Each structure stands twice: as C-alpha cells, then as structure tokens.
mmCIF file of C-alpha atoms and ligand atoms in Angstrom:
data_model
loop_
_atom_site.group_PDB
_atom_site.id
_atom_site.type_symbol
_atom_site.label_atom_id
_atom_site.label_comp_id
_atom_site.label_asym_id
_atom_site.label_seq_id
_atom_site.Cartn_x
_atom_site.Cartn_y
_atom_site.Cartn_z
ATOM 1 C CA MET A 1 9.494 271.702 29.138
ATOM 2 C CA ALA A 2 9.237 269.260 32.139
ATOM 3 C CA ARG A 3 9.501 270.581 35.373
ATOM 4 C CA LYS A 4 12.256 270.321 37.850
ATOM 5 C CA LYS A 5 11.896 267.724 41.053
ATOM 6 C CA ILE A 6 13.358 268.889 44.123
ATOM 7 C CA ALA A 7 13.923 265.656 46.583
ATOM 8 C CA LEU A 8 13.371 266.741 50.292
ATOM 9 C CA VAL A 9 15.631 263.780 52.153
ATOM 10 C CA GLY A 10 14.095 264.308 55.806
ATOM 11 C CA ALA A 11 10.780 265.669 55.823
ATOM 12 C CA GLY A 12 10.908 267.332 59.325
ATOM 13 C CA ASN A 13 10.913 271.144 60.132
ATOM 14 C CA ILE A 14 13.515 272.067 57.730
ATOM 15 C CA GLY A 15 12.395 269.632 54.904
ATOM 16 C CA ALA A 16 8.733 270.132 55.092
ATOM 17 C CA THR A 17 9.177 274.043 55.251
ATOM 18 C CA ALA A 18 11.425 274.169 52.340
ATOM 19 C CA ALA A 19 9.070 272.056 50.161
ATOM 20 C CA HIS A 20 6.329 274.406 50.914
ATOM 21 C CA LEU A 21 9.021 277.330 49.506
ATOM 22 C CA ALA A 22 9.697 275.274 46.650
ATOM 23 C CA LEU A 23 5.999 274.928 45.919
ATOM 24 C CA ILE A 24 5.264 278.585 46.474
ATOM 25 C CA ARG A 25 8.410 280.041 44.573
ATOM 26 C CA GLY A 26 7.586 277.679 41.585
ATOM 27 C CA LEU A 27 10.848 275.568 41.605
ATOM 28 C CA GLY A 28 9.167 272.343 40.364
ATOM 29 C CA ASP A 29 7.909 268.944 41.632
ATOM 30 C CA VAL A 30 8.351 267.889 45.362
ATOM 31 C CA VAL A 31 9.035 264.714 46.879
ATOM 32 C CA LEU A 32 9.328 264.349 50.536
ATOM 33 C CA PHE A 33 11.213 261.435 51.865
ATOM 34 C CA ASP A 34 11.344 260.192 55.763
ATOM 35 C CA VAL A 35 11.725 256.782 57.019
ATOM 36 C CA VAL A 36 8.863 258.024 59.495
ATOM 37 C CA GLU A 37 5.710 255.851 57.824
ATOM 38 C CA GLY A 38 3.014 257.945 56.577
ATOM 39 C CA MET A 39 4.432 261.392 58.015
ATOM 40 C CA PRO A 40 6.196 262.425 54.436
ATOM 41 C CA GLN A 41 2.956 261.214 52.659
ATOM 42 C CA GLY A 42 0.777 263.357 55.271
ATOM 43 C CA LYS A 43 2.919 266.371 54.964
ATOM 44 C CA ALA A 44 2.669 265.731 50.729
ATOM 45 C CA LEU A 45 -1.153 265.606 50.937
ATOM 46 C CA ASP A 46 -1.505 268.899 52.585
ATOM 47 C CA LEU A 47 0.930 270.478 50.633
ATOM 48 C CA MET A 48 -0.932 269.335 47.402
ATOM 49 C CA GLU A 49 -4.524 270.632 48.977
ATOM 50 C CA ALA A 50 -2.633 274.124 49.222
ATOM 51 C CA GLY A 51 -2.248 274.288 45.721
ATOM 52 C CA PRO A 52 -5.648 275.538 44.454
ATOM 53 C CA ILE A 53 -5.395 278.455 46.901
ATOM 54 C CA GLU A 54 -1.734 279.841 46.184
ATOM 55 C CA PRO A 55 -2.095 278.553 43.419
ATOM 56 C CA PHE A 56 0.287 276.255 42.369
ATOM 57 C CA ASN A 57 0.314 273.357 39.875
ATOM 58 C CA ALA A 58 3.453 271.198 40.681
ATOM 59 C CA ALA A 59 3.294 267.597 41.932
ATOM 60 C CA VAL A 60 4.098 266.834 45.207
ATOM 61 C CA SER A 61 4.172 263.218 46.720
ATOM 62 C CA GLY A 62 5.609 262.156 49.871
ATOM 63 C CA THR A 63 7.277 258.625 50.444
ATOM 64 C CA ASN A 64 9.560 256.090 52.083
ATOM 65 C CA ASP A 65 10.994 254.307 49.389
ATOM 66 C CA TYR A 66 14.195 255.855 47.517
ATOM 67 C CA ALA A 67 13.286 254.768 44.292
ATOM 68 C CA ASP A 68 10.601 257.497 44.303
ATOM 69 C CA ILE A 69 13.379 260.380 44.359
ATOM 70 C CA ALA A 70 14.570 259.103 41.080
ATOM 71 C CA GLY A 71 15.731 261.674 38.316
ATOM 72 C CA ALA A 72 15.501 264.477 41.541
ATOM 73 C CA ASP A 73 17.714 267.761 40.281
ATOM 74 C CA VAL A 74 17.997 268.802 43.536
ATOM 75 C CA CYS A 75 18.044 266.812 46.654
ATOM 76 C CA ILE A 76 18.125 268.956 50.084
ATOM 77 C CA VAL A 77 19.066 266.476 53.133
ATOM 78 C CA THR A 78 17.936 267.460 56.123
ATOM 79 C CA ALA A 79 17.820 263.530 57.614
ATOM 80 C CA GLY A 80 19.304 263.592 61.342
ATOM 81 C CA LEU A 81 18.685 264.398 64.820
ATOM 82 C CA ALA A 82 18.289 268.108 65.637
ATOM 83 C CA ARG A 83 19.859 269.899 68.693
ATOM 84 C CA LYS A 84 18.151 269.971 71.973
ATOM 85 C CA PRO A 85 19.128 272.840 74.492
ATOM 86 C CA GLY A 86 22.966 272.163 75.793
ATOM 87 C CA MET A 87 23.729 270.160 72.747
ATOM 88 C CA SER A 88 26.301 271.413 70.500
ATOM 89 C CA ARG A 89 26.154 270.747 66.944
ATOM 90 C CA ASP A 90 29.270 267.999 67.090
ATOM 91 C CA ASP A 91 27.138 266.113 69.727
ATOM 92 C CA LEU A 92 24.962 264.703 66.806
ATOM 93 C CA LEU A 93 27.858 263.542 64.974
ATOM 94 C CA ALA A 94 27.953 259.628 65.440
ATOM 95 C CA THR A 95 24.168 259.702 65.256
ATOM 96 C CA ASN A 96 23.828 261.826 62.075
ATOM 97 C CA ALA A 97 26.787 260.396 60.362
ATOM 98 C CA GLY A 98 25.207 256.872 60.425
ATOM 99 C CA ILE A 99 22.038 258.579 58.763
ATOM 100 C CA MET A 100 24.123 260.646 56.286
ATOM 101 C CA THR A 101 25.960 257.160 54.976
ATOM 102 C CA GLN A 102 22.402 255.475 54.251
ATOM 103 C CA VAL A 103 20.729 258.656 52.604
ATOM 104 C CA SER A 104 23.947 259.576 50.523
ATOM 105 C CA GLU A 105 23.881 255.810 49.024
ATOM 106 C CA GLY A 106 20.023 256.315 48.336
ATOM 107 C CA ILE A 107 20.714 259.396 46.473
ATOM 108 C CA ARG A 108 23.876 257.648 44.530
ATOM 109 C CA GLU A 109 21.655 254.888 43.364
ATOM 110 C CA ASN A 110 18.508 256.741 42.686
ATOM 111 C CA ALA A 111 19.529 260.758 41.728
ATOM 112 C CA PRO A 112 22.629 260.589 40.221
ATOM 113 C CA ASP A 113 22.518 263.808 38.441
ATOM 114 C CA ALA A 114 21.180 265.760 41.480
ATOM 115 C CA LEU A 115 22.896 268.785 42.919
ATOM 116 C CA VAL A 116 23.044 267.321 46.846
ATOM 117 C CA ILE A 117 22.353 270.424 49.134
ATOM 118 C CA ILE A 118 23.393 269.204 52.680
ATOM 119 C CA VAL A 119 21.908 270.777 55.450
ATOM 120 C CA SER A 120 22.000 268.179 58.418
ATOM 121 C CA ASN A 121 24.604 268.940 61.360
ATOM 122 C CA PRO A 122 27.245 268.841 62.217
ATOM 123 C CA LEU A 123 27.117 270.505 58.970
ATOM 124 C CA ASP A 124 31.112 270.693 58.000
ATOM 125 C CA ALA A 125 31.156 266.478 58.934
ATOM 126 C CA MET A 126 28.001 265.689 57.094
ATOM 127 C CA VAL A 127 28.612 267.149 53.900
ATOM 128 C CA THR A 128 32.255 265.883 53.701
ATOM 129 C CA LEU A 129 30.677 262.420 54.465
ATOM 130 C CA ALA A 130 28.098 262.861 51.798
ATOM 131 C CA HIS A 131 30.635 263.733 49.580
ATOM 132 C CA ARG A 132 32.561 260.650 50.098
ATOM 133 C CA VAL A 133 29.952 258.293 49.951
ATOM 134 C CA THR A 134 27.908 259.688 46.898
ATOM 135 C CA GLY A 135 31.204 259.840 45.151
ATOM 136 C CA PHE A 136 29.687 262.592 43.435
ATOM 137 C CA SER A 137 32.151 265.460 42.019
ATOM 138 C CA LYS A 138 32.822 268.234 44.707
ATOM 139 C CA ALA A 139 30.797 270.986 42.382
ATOM 140 C CA LYS A 140 27.795 268.707 42.815
ATOM 141 C CA VAL A 141 27.701 268.197 46.571
ATOM 142 C CA VAL A 142 27.382 271.498 49.210
ATOM 143 C CA GLY A 143 26.672 272.422 52.357
ATOM 144 C CA MET A 144 24.045 274.891 53.721
ATOM 145 C CA ALA A 145 25.285 277.268 56.633
ATOM 146 C CA GLY A 146 26.742 280.461 55.410
ATOM 147 C CA VAL A 147 23.853 281.661 53.627
ATOM 148 C CA LEU A 148 21.641 281.294 56.806
ATOM 149 C CA ASP A 149 24.743 282.622 59.317
ATOM 150 C CA SER A 150 25.414 285.606 56.936
ATOM 151 C CA ALA A 151 21.111 286.308 56.912
ATOM 152 C CA ARG A 152 21.775 286.407 60.782
ATOM 153 C CA TYR A 153 24.782 288.866 60.435
ATOM 154 C CA ARG A 154 22.582 291.242 58.116
ATOM 155 C CA SER A 155 19.508 290.776 60.207
ATOM 156 C CA PHE A 156 21.088 291.807 63.806
ATOM 157 C CA ILE A 157 23.144 294.741 61.572
ATOM 158 C CA ALA A 158 19.817 296.040 60.142
ATOM 159 C CA GLU A 159 18.163 295.748 63.539
ATOM 160 C CA GLU A 160 20.956 298.024 64.905
ATOM 161 C CA LEU A 161 20.771 300.428 62.654
ATOM 162 C CA GLU A 162 17.305 300.643 62.044
ATOM 163 C CA VAL A 163 17.269 299.898 58.184
ATOM 164 C CA SER A 164 16.219 297.431 55.606
ATOM 165 C CA VAL A 165 17.595 293.962 55.674
ATOM 166 C CA GLU A 166 17.934 295.090 51.801
ATOM 167 C CA SER A 167 20.533 297.870 52.570
ATOM 168 C CA VAL A 168 23.070 295.442 54.635
ATOM 169 C CA ALA A 169 25.472 293.191 52.653
ATOM 170 C CA ALA A 170 27.586 290.558 54.901
ATOM 171 C CA VAL A 171 28.937 287.474 54.797
ATOM 172 C CA VAL A 172 29.957 285.249 57.220
ATOM 173 C CA LEU A 173 32.975 281.926 56.419
ATOM 174 C CA GLY A 174 34.184 279.177 57.840
ATOM 175 C CA GLY A 175 32.754 276.275 59.699
ATOM 176 C CA HIS A 176 29.234 276.386 60.826
ATOM 177 C CA GLY A 177 30.475 276.291 64.530
ATOM 178 C CA ASP A 178 30.733 278.774 67.508
ATOM 179 C CA ASP A 179 33.891 279.686 65.885
ATOM 180 C CA MET A 180 32.305 281.039 62.542
ATOM 181 C CA VAL A 181 34.127 284.044 60.751
ATOM 182 C CA PRO A 182 31.670 286.873 60.328
ATOM 183 C CA ILE A 183 33.835 288.909 57.816
ATOM 184 C CA ARG A 184 33.658 292.505 59.317
ATOM 185 C CA SER A 185 35.508 294.019 56.564
ATOM 186 C CA SER A 186 33.025 293.418 53.624
ATOM 187 C CA CYS A 187 30.016 294.423 55.883
ATOM 188 C CA THR A 188 28.035 297.549 54.573
ATOM 189 C CA ALA A 189 25.029 299.195 54.970
ATOM 190 C CA GLY A 190 23.878 301.372 52.058
ATOM 191 C CA GLY A 191 27.326 300.336 50.311
ATOM 192 C CA ALA A 192 29.254 302.240 53.202
ATOM 193 C CA PRO A 193 31.310 300.114 55.671
ATOM 194 C CA VAL A 194 29.304 299.350 58.841
ATOM 195 C CA THR A 195 32.423 300.448 60.691
ATOM 196 C CA ASP A 196 31.242 303.892 59.816
ATOM 197 C CA PHE A 197 27.814 303.613 61.821
ATOM 198 C CA ILE A 198 28.594 301.300 64.879
ATOM 199 C CA ALA A 199 31.454 301.170 67.024
ATOM 200 C CA GLU A 200 33.747 298.422 67.187
ATOM 201 C CA ALA A 201 32.840 297.046 70.473
ATOM 202 C CA ARG A 202 29.008 297.007 69.494
ATOM 203 C CA LEU A 203 29.906 295.222 66.609
ATOM 204 C CA SER A 204 31.923 292.244 68.439
ATOM 205 C CA GLU A 205 28.919 292.016 70.312
ATOM 206 C CA ILE A 206 26.538 291.791 67.293
ATOM 207 C CA GLU A 207 29.179 289.159 65.456
ATOM 208 C CA GLN A 208 29.130 287.085 68.774
ATOM 209 C CA ARG A 209 25.161 286.827 68.531
ATOM 210 C CA VAL A 210 25.780 285.717 65.107
ATOM 211 C CA ARG A 211 27.719 282.635 66.324
ATOM 212 C CA GLY A 212 25.448 282.124 68.780
ATOM 213 C CA ALA A 213 22.132 282.439 67.123
ATOM 214 C CA GLY A 214 21.297 278.795 66.385
ATOM 215 C CA GLY A 215 21.614 278.005 70.251
ATOM 216 C CA GLU A 216 19.555 281.088 71.035
ATOM 217 C CA VAL A 217 16.875 279.824 69.226
ATOM 218 C CA VAL A 218 17.306 276.099 70.176
ATOM 219 C CA ALA A 219 17.100 277.689 73.768
ATOM 220 C CA LEU A 220 13.721 279.335 73.411
ATOM 221 C CA LEU A 221 12.301 276.415 71.505
ATOM 222 C CA LYS A 222 13.418 274.008 73.569
ATOM 223 C CA THR A 223 11.950 270.780 71.299
ATOM 224 C CA GLY A 224 14.501 271.806 68.092
ATOM 225 C CA SER A 225 16.353 274.056 66.310
ATOM 226 C CA ALA A 226 15.686 277.068 63.500
ATOM 227 C CA TYR A 227 13.967 275.984 60.546
ATOM 228 C CA TYR A 228 11.882 278.658 58.927
ATOM 229 C CA SER A 229 15.745 280.255 57.951
ATOM 230 C CA PRO A 230 17.702 277.212 57.156
ATOM 231 C CA ALA A 231 14.962 276.226 54.991
ATOM 232 C CA THR A 232 14.643 279.775 52.965
ATOM 233 C CA ALA A 233 18.757 279.348 52.526
ATOM 234 C CA ALA A 234 18.469 275.937 51.374
ATOM 235 C CA ILE A 235 15.890 277.056 48.547
ATOM 236 C CA ARG A 236 17.767 280.132 47.779
ATOM 237 C CA MET A 237 20.957 277.588 46.737
ATOM 238 C CA ALA A 238 18.547 275.678 44.932
ATOM 239 C CA GLU A 239 16.993 278.103 43.324
ATOM 240 C CA ALA A 240 20.622 279.547 42.135
ATOM 241 C CA TYR A 241 21.523 275.979 40.445
ATOM 242 C CA LEU A 242 17.806 275.507 38.587
ATOM 243 C CA SER A 243 17.707 278.899 37.427
ATOM 244 C CA ASP A 244 21.772 279.217 36.413
ATOM 245 C CA LYS A 245 22.024 282.426 38.388
ATOM 246 C CA LYS A 246 25.896 282.206 39.098
ATOM 247 C CA GLU A 247 25.012 283.517 42.153
ATOM 248 C CA ILE A 248 27.719 284.163 44.863
ATOM 249 C CA LEU A 249 26.607 282.729 48.367
ATOM 250 C CA PRO A 250 29.056 281.448 51.202
ATOM 251 C CA CYS A 251 28.450 277.901 51.074
ATOM 252 C CA ALA A 252 30.353 274.838 52.820
ATOM 253 C CA ALA A 253 32.242 273.736 49.720
ATOM 254 C CA TYR A 254 35.112 271.352 48.840
ATOM 255 C CA LEU A 255 38.793 272.921 48.969
ATOM 256 C CA GLU A 256 41.712 272.173 47.260
ATOM 257 C CA GLY A 257 44.172 274.329 47.964
ATOM 258 C CA GLU A 258 41.537 278.042 48.114
ATOM 259 C CA TYR A 259 42.687 279.811 51.357
ATOM 260 C CA GLY A 260 45.508 277.636 51.750
ATOM 261 C CA TYR A 261 43.118 274.558 52.541
ATOM 262 C CA SER A 262 42.800 271.252 51.167
ATOM 263 C CA GLY A 263 40.701 268.063 51.422
ATOM 264 C CA PHE A 264 37.856 269.036 53.383
ATOM 265 C CA TYR A 265 34.775 271.355 53.085
ATOM 266 C CA LEU A 266 34.430 274.781 54.569
ATOM 267 C CA GLY A 267 32.273 278.213 54.387
ATOM 268 C CA VAL A 268 33.450 280.075 51.442
ATOM 269 C CA PRO A 269 32.153 282.314 48.870
ATOM 270 C CA ALA A 270 31.025 280.095 46.072
ATOM 271 C CA GLN A 271 29.495 280.659 42.910
ATOM 272 C CA ILE A 272 26.189 278.664 42.310
ATOM 273 C CA GLY A 273 24.899 278.253 38.629
ATOM 274 C CA ALA A 274 23.963 275.656 36.257
ATOM 275 C CA GLY A 275 27.162 273.395 37.107
ATOM 276 C CA GLY A 276 26.691 273.577 40.773
ATOM 277 C CA VAL A 277 29.679 275.001 42.758
ATOM 278 C CA GLU A 278 31.275 276.340 39.686
ATOM 279 C CA LYS A 279 33.905 277.883 41.194
ATOM 280 C CA ILE A 280 35.390 279.830 44.668
ATOM 281 C CA LEU A 281 36.120 283.249 45.479
ATOM 282 C CA GLU A 282 39.076 284.359 47.573
ATOM 283 C CA TYR A 283 38.326 287.356 49.259
ATOM 284 C CA LYS A 284 41.394 289.314 50.335
ATOM 285 C CA LEU A 285 40.606 289.040 54.473
ATOM 286 C CA THR A 286 42.470 291.159 57.117
ATOM 287 C CA ALA A 287 44.875 289.640 59.261
ATOM 288 C CA ASP A 288 42.364 288.872 62.282
ATOM 289 C CA GLU A 289 39.731 287.560 59.903
ATOM 290 C CA ALA A 290 42.577 285.104 58.626
ATOM 291 C CA SER A 291 43.745 283.913 61.776
ATOM 292 C CA GLN A 292 39.845 283.408 63.010
ATOM 293 C CA LEU A 293 39.412 281.405 59.992
ATOM 294 C CA GLU A 294 42.569 279.603 60.508
ATOM 295 C CA VAL A 295 40.623 278.509 63.807
ATOM 296 C CA SER A 296 37.441 277.438 62.465
ATOM 297 C CA ALA A 297 38.951 275.238 59.324
ATOM 298 C CA GLY A 298 41.200 273.662 62.348
ATOM 299 C CA HIS A 299 37.906 272.713 64.395
ATOM 300 C CA VAL A 300 36.301 271.503 61.169
ATOM 301 C CA ARG A 301 39.269 269.485 60.653
ATOM 302 C CA GLU A 302 39.096 268.079 64.063
ATOM 303 C CA LEU A 303 35.439 267.070 63.286
ATOM 304 C CA VAL A 304 36.505 265.188 60.034
ATOM 305 C CA GLU A 305 39.052 263.422 61.928
ATOM 306 C CA ALA A 306 36.129 262.281 64.657
ATOM 307 C CA LEU A 307 34.121 261.301 61.948
ATOM 308 C CA ASP A 308 36.883 259.104 60.695
ATOM 309 C CA LYS A 309 36.958 257.856 64.095
ATOM 310 C CA VAL A 310 33.638 257.160 64.256
ATOM 311 C CA LEU A 311 33.338 255.487 61.169
ATOM 312 C CA ASP A 312 36.285 253.264 61.694
ATOM 313 C CA SER A 313 34.571 252.090 64.882
HETATM 314 O O1 TXD B 1 22.368 276.034 59.006
HETATM 315 C C1 TXD B 1 22.508 274.512 59.474
HETATM 316 N N1 TXD B 1 22.795 273.671 58.474
HETATM 317 C C2 TXD B 1 21.502 273.928 60.656
HETATM 318 C C3 TXD B 1 21.106 272.711 60.261
HETATM 319 C C4 TXD B 1 20.488 274.963 60.775
HETATM 320 C C5 TXD B 1 19.186 274.158 61.693
HETATM 321 C C6 TXD B 1 18.988 273.089 61.479
HETATM 322 N N2 TXD B 1 20.339 272.203 61.412
HETATM 323 C C7 TXD B 1 19.995 270.465 60.999
HETATM 324 O O2 TXD B 1 19.392 270.205 60.430
HETATM 325 C C8 TXD B 1 19.741 270.120 62.690
HETATM 326 O O3 TXD B 1 20.823 270.163 63.298
HETATM 327 C C9 TXD B 1 19.339 268.608 62.055
HETATM 328 O O4 TXD B 1 20.438 268.091 61.780
HETATM 329 C C10 TXD B 1 18.930 269.081 60.236
HETATM 330 C C11 TXD B 1 17.403 268.795 60.842
HETATM 331 O O5 TXD B 1 16.672 269.805 61.294
HETATM 332 P P1 TXD B 1 15.450 269.590 61.710
HETATM 333 O O6 TXD B 1 14.874 270.773 62.552
HETATM 334 O O7 TXD B 1 14.511 269.794 60.180
HETATM 335 O O8 TXD B 1 15.164 268.330 62.182
HETATM 336 P P2 TXD B 1 13.627 267.311 62.150
HETATM 337 O O9 TXD B 1 12.206 268.073 62.228
HETATM 338 O O10 TXD B 1 13.869 266.162 63.558
HETATM 339 O O11 TXD B 1 13.975 266.433 60.700
HETATM 340 C C12 TXD B 1 14.685 265.389 60.828
HETATM 341 C C13 TXD B 1 14.108 264.392 60.100
HETATM 342 C C14 TXD B 1 12.812 263.739 61.035
HETATM 343 O O12 TXD B 1 11.875 263.756 60.051
HETATM 344 C C15 TXD B 1 13.355 262.725 60.704
HETATM 345 O O13 TXD B 1 12.592 261.300 60.631
HETATM 346 C C16 TXD B 1 13.928 262.578 59.656
HETATM 347 O O14 TXD B 1 15.174 263.198 59.500
HETATM 348 N N3 TXD B 1 15.152 261.039 59.850
HETATM 349 C C17 TXD B 1 15.475 260.568 58.587
HETATM 350 N N4 TXD B 1 15.235 260.858 57.389
HETATM 351 C C18 TXD B 1 15.898 259.741 56.351
HETATM 352 N N5 TXD B 1 16.360 258.954 56.330
HETATM 353 C C19 TXD B 1 16.806 258.631 57.865
HETATM 354 N N6 TXD B 1 17.867 257.782 57.949
HETATM 355 C C20 TXD B 1 16.404 259.502 58.625
HETATM 356 N N7 TXD B 1 16.555 259.414 60.146
HETATM 357 C C21 TXD B 1 15.983 260.658 60.703
#
C-alpha cells in the first residue's frame, strides 16, 4: 500500500518541526514547500539523513514548486509571518492574508483531495480565507489552535497539581486570541472536577496564563513564536485524519448553526476522522462559559470583517 503524503506549506519553525514529527511517527512521505530558495531543500536533505538513525524509510523532499505537492493527503499550512514581541496575532492579518490566498490557490490546483490544516495566524481569519479560496468542503479545511491551547491548559493544571499531564483533561474553545475560552466545567484531574483541587481564584490565574501563553513564549524568544507545541498539535490532527481515529479534538471548524453561530470558523469540539471534520459536538456550557464564547465569537466576526476590508482594498 502506497505511503500517505504530507505537504508542509511553509518550512519554517513549525513546518520543519512538523515534518520531523511526521517522519518519526511514520505518517508517510513528506514534502516541504517554501518560497525561500534552497531552504526547504536543505531541511529535507537534513531530515532524510536522519532516516537511517531513527529509522524511517519515508521519502522526504523540499521544493519551491507547488507542482511537487501534487497528490498530498494532508497539507499543513504554516506559511506567513510569525509574531514579534509586542505584536498581536491580528497584526499579522494583512500580510498573511496575501500569503494565504497564494497558498490556497496552490493547494487548490495541486492537492484537491487533501485535508488542509491551517496554522498561520491570525488563525480564525486565515482558515476562513483558506476555505473560501480553496473552495474545499468545510470538512476538509480546519484550523489548528484549540489542540495547542488545550494542551497549555492541561500543562499548567498538571504543573499546579504535580500530576501527570495524562491525568488532566481540559479543552479550550473559541477564537485563537486573548479571549479564548478555557472550559473549566469540563476540566478534570484523574476524572474528578479540577475545582475539587484548585481554588477558583487560582484557577482564574491559570486560565489567564493559558490565554497569554503564546505571548509568554514570544516575549522569551524575542525572535519568533512557539513552534514545538504547535507542530505537535498539527500532527495530532493529521494523525487522527490519516488513521481515521474519529478523535474529538478542539479545532477551528466552519459553523452552520452550531453553538448558535454560522458562516465563520471558531474553535469547537470536532470529530476528526477519514472524512476530515466529521461532526461538531455541542457541549453544555455554563452561563459564564457561553458568554465568554459569545465575546470570543464576536472578536472572530470582527476579524473576518477586517479580513474582508483588507481583501477589498
Ligand atoms: O496555534 C496557532 N495556530 C499558532 C500559529 C501557534 C504558533 C504560531 N502561529 C503562526 O504560525 C505564526 O504566527 C505564523 O503565522 C505561522 C508560522 O509560524 P512559524 O514559527 O513557523 O514561522 P516561520 O518560522 O517564520 O515560518 C513561516 C514560513 C517561512 O519559512 C516563510 O519563508 C514561509 O513561511 N512563507 C511562505 N511559504 C509559502 N508561501 C508563501 N507565500 C510564504 N511566505 C512566507
């Protein structure tokens, strides 16, 4: 049986890290695409030379030509600028909108059957744009943010309780912005509500740290943003698709009435399997969580309106 093919569109920090993870986890052959001459080819050659050691036998190549992503089963899109200290994700809108349009056209023409996983920021606007420009079904265009944000929530809770991260379940919904919504009512440690172990005030501090976790890394790195955890999150989504896991993961998915919203992408619990986004699950949120989601959805709607202004300018 032929190996699957994973295209990394954008071979920078996240793209190259995701390529390495895909090879180590045996997801399939890997092609790195970027506009920088030589860079994807150099990273691909370096990755290939890790094969005998790990080992992995998959083919890995680098290219500046979209034709080489032909037949990809998954396209993970990280093309675009990353934040610098003091920048918001929204500050990237105009530049990355132009890049995402170009990337989406390249994918539409060369990998029409791929699941497209958008990573580039501002995430909710970029995945909306990719869905429009590719013209792919809503099931085949999905945004990566919630898996990362939820992992940050789980990490901080596990650190607070000094327990395994595997014993902490948590989910973050809404837009990938400062008003993202940690869902405290479904956060558990060892299956018990986290409110049994951590005081409300401390939980609020932790949840605020989750909202700012991306900026915390940016401020420390000074030259870019997080990439190990975003890459790991994108590969988790790709694996759920390629293995038909039907895994419920928080993803930016296109809403048509779910949670009372329609016509844009928002972070919601999505079942990821061979059909891509196979269904969206509607959790019963507390009144406070629902109102937080409304605020976050409002910001995403404003971001998409700003995107439309940029595209019309
Ligand atoms: O949770 C999330 N979704 C976020 C996403 C988590 C962290 C980072 N987030 C965003 O991902 C970040 O704000 C950026 O918008 C993307 C990619 O972040 P990364 O850290 O990988 O940025 P790099 O290292 O700068 O890589 C971007 C690559 C770089 O190699 C450019 O040459 C390339 O994108 N690039 C392009 N590739 C293809 N086509 C075009 N037009 C293009 N322009 C730049």
